[in-house]
């Protein structure tokens, strides 16, 4: 076997797990996307919050994740977990047969913790992750580091930078999988209009998936009216283009978000539902 046959591989580390990210795109200045930029931990308005996400990615890959944030004095701590699985993969021998010899699952799992703090309209963050992936009887694990920065300027202009998945994995079938090094840089601008507000997000991403340097450009918008956010996004990459939409309802103690993604290669329509709870 080669690593290209190992199901999900480490690609699950760059897959959206949040309805907001699926709807608007991967922006290091979008305050709800704490898993993208460690500096965003400190932007949580309440003392603590819990977000639970559930959905599907292309090819019926199942997605589940959890994000917990806790403020302590002038620092903010984060804990998160994500899990993805691709089921009903067929195991076949070299001889062609009508029925497979069996079925198995490819999975990816990560646990992340981090810290963030503010200094003069600047936020800085650091994270460390334990990463595990497996397929059939093979498995691999490793450690990844992440760094984030967020700058707030006048007139509601923000700039964010994030570097993720700096690390190494153990051997898998005599070869170590590569963590997808990911660099994000982006900006956001809030426009206050008469009855609603609009935040425009732009970002560029470089990642090392499949041992190659890949790019993705993202454009997103959050249109806010009273307690409702209408989300939209557009992404361009080397192989696939995406259009996405979503809705976010902001209630007193919790938020409900839904996102759907439509891609140019008819690989299915990823959907994610997110619930966020404000804790005491």
XYZ file of C-alpha atoms in Angstrom:
280
model
C 0.000 0.000 0.000
C 1.017 3.604 -0.558
C -0.015 6.543 1.568
C -2.348 7.754 -1.170
C -4.534 4.737 -0.422
C -4.854 5.462 3.300
C -8.391 6.793 3.267
C -8.691 10.127 5.034
C -5.013 10.442 5.872
C -4.169 13.705 7.638
C -6.532 15.643 5.357
C -9.119 15.657 8.159
C -6.990 18.357 9.851
C -7.924 20.929 7.160
C -11.574 19.932 6.758
C -14.216 22.411 8.077
C -15.823 21.182 11.307
C -17.880 24.295 12.069
C -21.049 25.510 10.301
C -19.638 29.038 10.203
C -16.408 27.926 8.512
C -18.320 25.796 6.023
C -20.593 28.761 5.187
C -18.158 31.693 5.094
C -14.780 30.021 4.473
C -11.528 29.547 6.378
C -10.742 33.045 7.660
C -8.277 33.703 10.520
C -10.270 36.824 11.526
C -13.716 35.190 11.848
C -14.277 35.226 15.621
C -16.287 31.969 15.752
C -13.495 29.941 14.131
C -11.315 29.371 17.193
C -9.939 26.134 15.754
C -8.403 28.058 12.824
C -6.512 30.744 14.733
C -5.373 30.330 18.375
C -5.408 34.125 18.802
C -9.213 34.056 18.495
C -9.617 32.262 21.840
C -9.412 35.582 23.665
C -12.194 37.091 21.524
C -14.831 35.029 23.336
C -17.214 37.522 24.985
C -18.371 35.355 27.882
C -16.351 33.667 30.625
C -16.843 30.243 29.078
C -18.570 28.602 26.122
C -19.084 25.187 24.588
C -19.653 24.473 20.906
C -20.740 21.109 19.495
C -20.590 20.416 15.740
C -21.904 17.523 13.661
C -22.030 17.036 9.897
C -20.779 15.352 6.753
C -18.013 16.167 4.277
C -17.586 15.013 0.658
C -17.886 11.258 -0.045
C -20.058 10.873 3.090
C -17.179 11.441 5.510
C -18.734 11.953 8.953
C -17.565 14.931 11.045
C -17.849 15.592 14.782
C -16.108 18.179 16.930
C -16.226 20.005 20.247
C -14.756 23.375 21.301
C -14.554 24.622 24.891
C -13.248 28.048 25.960
C -12.550 29.253 29.493
C -11.366 32.719 30.528
C -9.043 32.973 33.544
C -8.040 36.539 34.459
C -6.352 38.062 31.379
C -5.792 34.739 29.586
C -8.130 32.450 27.671
C -7.746 28.668 27.555
C -9.060 26.341 24.866
C -9.736 22.631 24.554
C -11.039 20.988 21.398
C -11.553 17.574 19.872
C -12.420 16.495 16.355
C -13.209 13.136 14.811
C -13.856 12.085 11.222
C -14.553 8.686 9.725
C -15.017 7.134 6.301
C -16.927 3.862 6.625
C -17.653 0.843 4.432
C -14.310 0.820 2.646
C -13.945 -2.465 0.774
C -11.109 -4.889 1.376
C -10.309 -6.903 -1.755
C -7.564 -9.311 -2.756
C -5.489 -9.251 -5.927
C -7.896 -11.657 -7.634
C -11.064 -9.922 -8.981
C -14.202 -10.986 -7.101
C -17.829 -9.909 -7.125
C -17.972 -9.400 -3.355
C -15.308 -7.791 -1.132
C -13.520 -9.876 1.470
C -14.648 -7.439 4.135
C -15.257 -3.842 5.097
C -13.277 -1.435 7.268
C -13.148 2.199 8.387
C -10.609 4.986 7.993
C -10.614 7.550 10.805
C -8.869 10.655 12.079
C -8.854 11.980 15.643
C -7.236 15.014 17.250
C -7.209 16.684 20.666
C -6.089 20.290 20.889
C -5.391 22.633 23.802
C -4.194 26.223 23.658
C -3.898 29.632 25.266
C -4.423 33.207 24.086
C -3.936 36.683 25.528
C -4.429 40.329 24.473
C -1.905 43.143 24.425
C -2.911 46.624 23.166
C -5.457 45.610 20.506
C -3.288 42.661 19.545
C -4.053 39.015 20.356
C -1.545 36.159 20.388
C -2.259 32.444 20.597
C -0.532 29.088 20.825
C -1.910 25.548 20.504
C -0.641 21.984 20.731
C -2.458 18.977 19.263
C -2.310 15.230 19.579
C -3.158 13.681 16.196
C -4.111 10.072 15.483
C -5.192 8.407 12.249
C -5.813 4.845 11.204
C -7.078 2.531 8.515
C -7.726 -1.191 8.756
C -4.978 -2.522 11.099
C -2.531 0.352 10.550
C -2.313 3.512 12.681
C -0.117 6.546 13.193
C 0.041 9.359 15.770
C 1.939 12.584 16.293
C 2.088 16.109 17.700
C 1.268 19.365 15.937
C 1.837 22.978 16.986
C -0.067 26.101 15.995
C 0.510 29.857 16.291
C -1.907 32.720 15.755
C -2.030 36.505 15.640
C -4.897 38.995 15.436
C -4.561 42.771 15.070
C -7.452 45.210 15.512
C -7.234 48.544 13.731
C -9.478 51.572 13.638
C -12.735 51.599 11.677
C -13.435 47.907 12.454
C -10.603 46.528 10.329
C -8.913 43.310 11.499
C -5.884 41.359 10.270
C -5.181 37.746 11.201
C -2.366 35.252 10.614
C -2.324 31.581 11.560
C 0.209 28.767 11.135
C -0.976 25.233 11.906
C 0.199 21.623 11.972
C 3.898 22.138 12.581
C 4.935 18.668 13.687
C 5.580 15.052 12.884
C 3.747 11.719 12.712
C 4.935 8.199 13.528
C 5.419 5.527 10.873
C 2.452 4.069 9.031
C 3.306 1.022 6.919
C 7.023 1.955 6.999
C 6.407 5.566 6.011
C 5.397 8.548 8.158
C 2.333 10.533 7.013
C 2.947 14.232 6.531
C 1.032 16.735 8.621
C -0.569 19.289 6.278
C 1.325 22.473 7.178
C -1.217 25.265 6.843
C -0.648 29.025 6.614
C -3.602 31.432 6.644
C -3.547 35.204 6.287
C -6.686 37.292 6.050
C -8.561 40.480 6.850
C -12.088 41.534 7.752
C -13.993 44.820 7.641
C -17.269 45.653 9.366
C -19.738 47.964 7.609
C -22.615 49.369 9.688
C -25.663 50.172 7.593
C -29.069 51.568 8.550
C -30.923 48.353 9.444
C -28.165 45.759 9.384
C -24.403 45.291 9.391
C -22.149 43.460 6.968
C -18.708 41.980 7.625
C -16.581 41.121 4.592
C -13.822 38.508 4.966
C -10.919 37.801 2.622
C -8.138 35.271 3.131
C -5.474 33.268 1.357
C -4.313 29.793 2.381
C -1.252 27.710 1.588
C -1.072 24.063 2.668
C 1.137 21.058 1.989
C -1.507 18.404 1.358
C -0.311 15.470 -0.767
C 3.318 16.658 -0.421
C 2.583 19.588 -2.739
C 2.062 23.274 -2.001
C -1.605 24.051 -2.604
C -3.395 27.382 -2.470
C -6.959 28.464 -1.714
C -8.523 31.928 -1.888
C -11.602 32.686 0.214
C -14.181 35.451 0.101
C -16.975 35.524 2.678
C -19.711 37.721 4.070
C -21.763 37.826 7.265
C -24.935 39.901 6.995
C -26.391 40.594 10.446
C -29.983 41.653 11.080
C -31.174 41.697 14.696
C -30.413 38.185 16.057
C -29.844 36.523 12.694
C -26.715 36.178 10.549
C -26.959 35.286 6.869
C -23.677 33.675 5.814
C -22.182 33.206 2.348
C -18.796 32.340 0.897
C -16.835 31.526 -2.223
C -13.529 29.635 -2.431
C -11.140 29.086 -5.332
C -8.451 26.402 -5.292
C -6.332 24.592 -7.854
C -8.757 21.706 -8.284
C -12.150 22.599 -6.801
C -14.245 25.752 -6.443
C -16.842 26.097 -3.699
C -19.964 28.157 -3.089
C -21.450 28.025 0.393
C -24.358 29.400 2.407
C -25.489 29.343 5.997
C -27.657 30.769 8.737
C -26.841 31.656 12.327
C -29.429 32.421 15.042
C -28.085 34.280 18.093
C -30.288 33.643 21.108
C -29.659 34.716 24.702
C -27.672 31.753 25.966
C -27.028 29.738 22.840
C -26.496 29.945 19.100
C -27.677 27.636 16.326
C -25.771 27.573 13.023
C -26.251 25.626 9.806
C -24.030 25.579 6.729
C -24.062 23.880 3.342
C -21.341 23.728 0.703
C -21.682 23.176 -3.054
C -18.524 22.252 -4.989
C -17.685 22.245 -8.683
C -16.893 18.520 -8.947
C -20.235 17.089 -7.776
C -18.615 15.378 -4.788
C -21.720 15.727 -2.644
C -23.024 18.601 -0.559
C -21.250 18.889 2.812
C -23.505 20.073 5.639
C -22.762 20.959 9.268
C -24.973 21.868 12.224
C -23.383 23.738 15.152
C -24.730 24.493 18.627
C -22.976 26.964 20.922
C -23.825 27.304 24.600
C -22.833 30.226 26.829
C -21.850 28.761 30.193
C -21.858 30.498 33.610
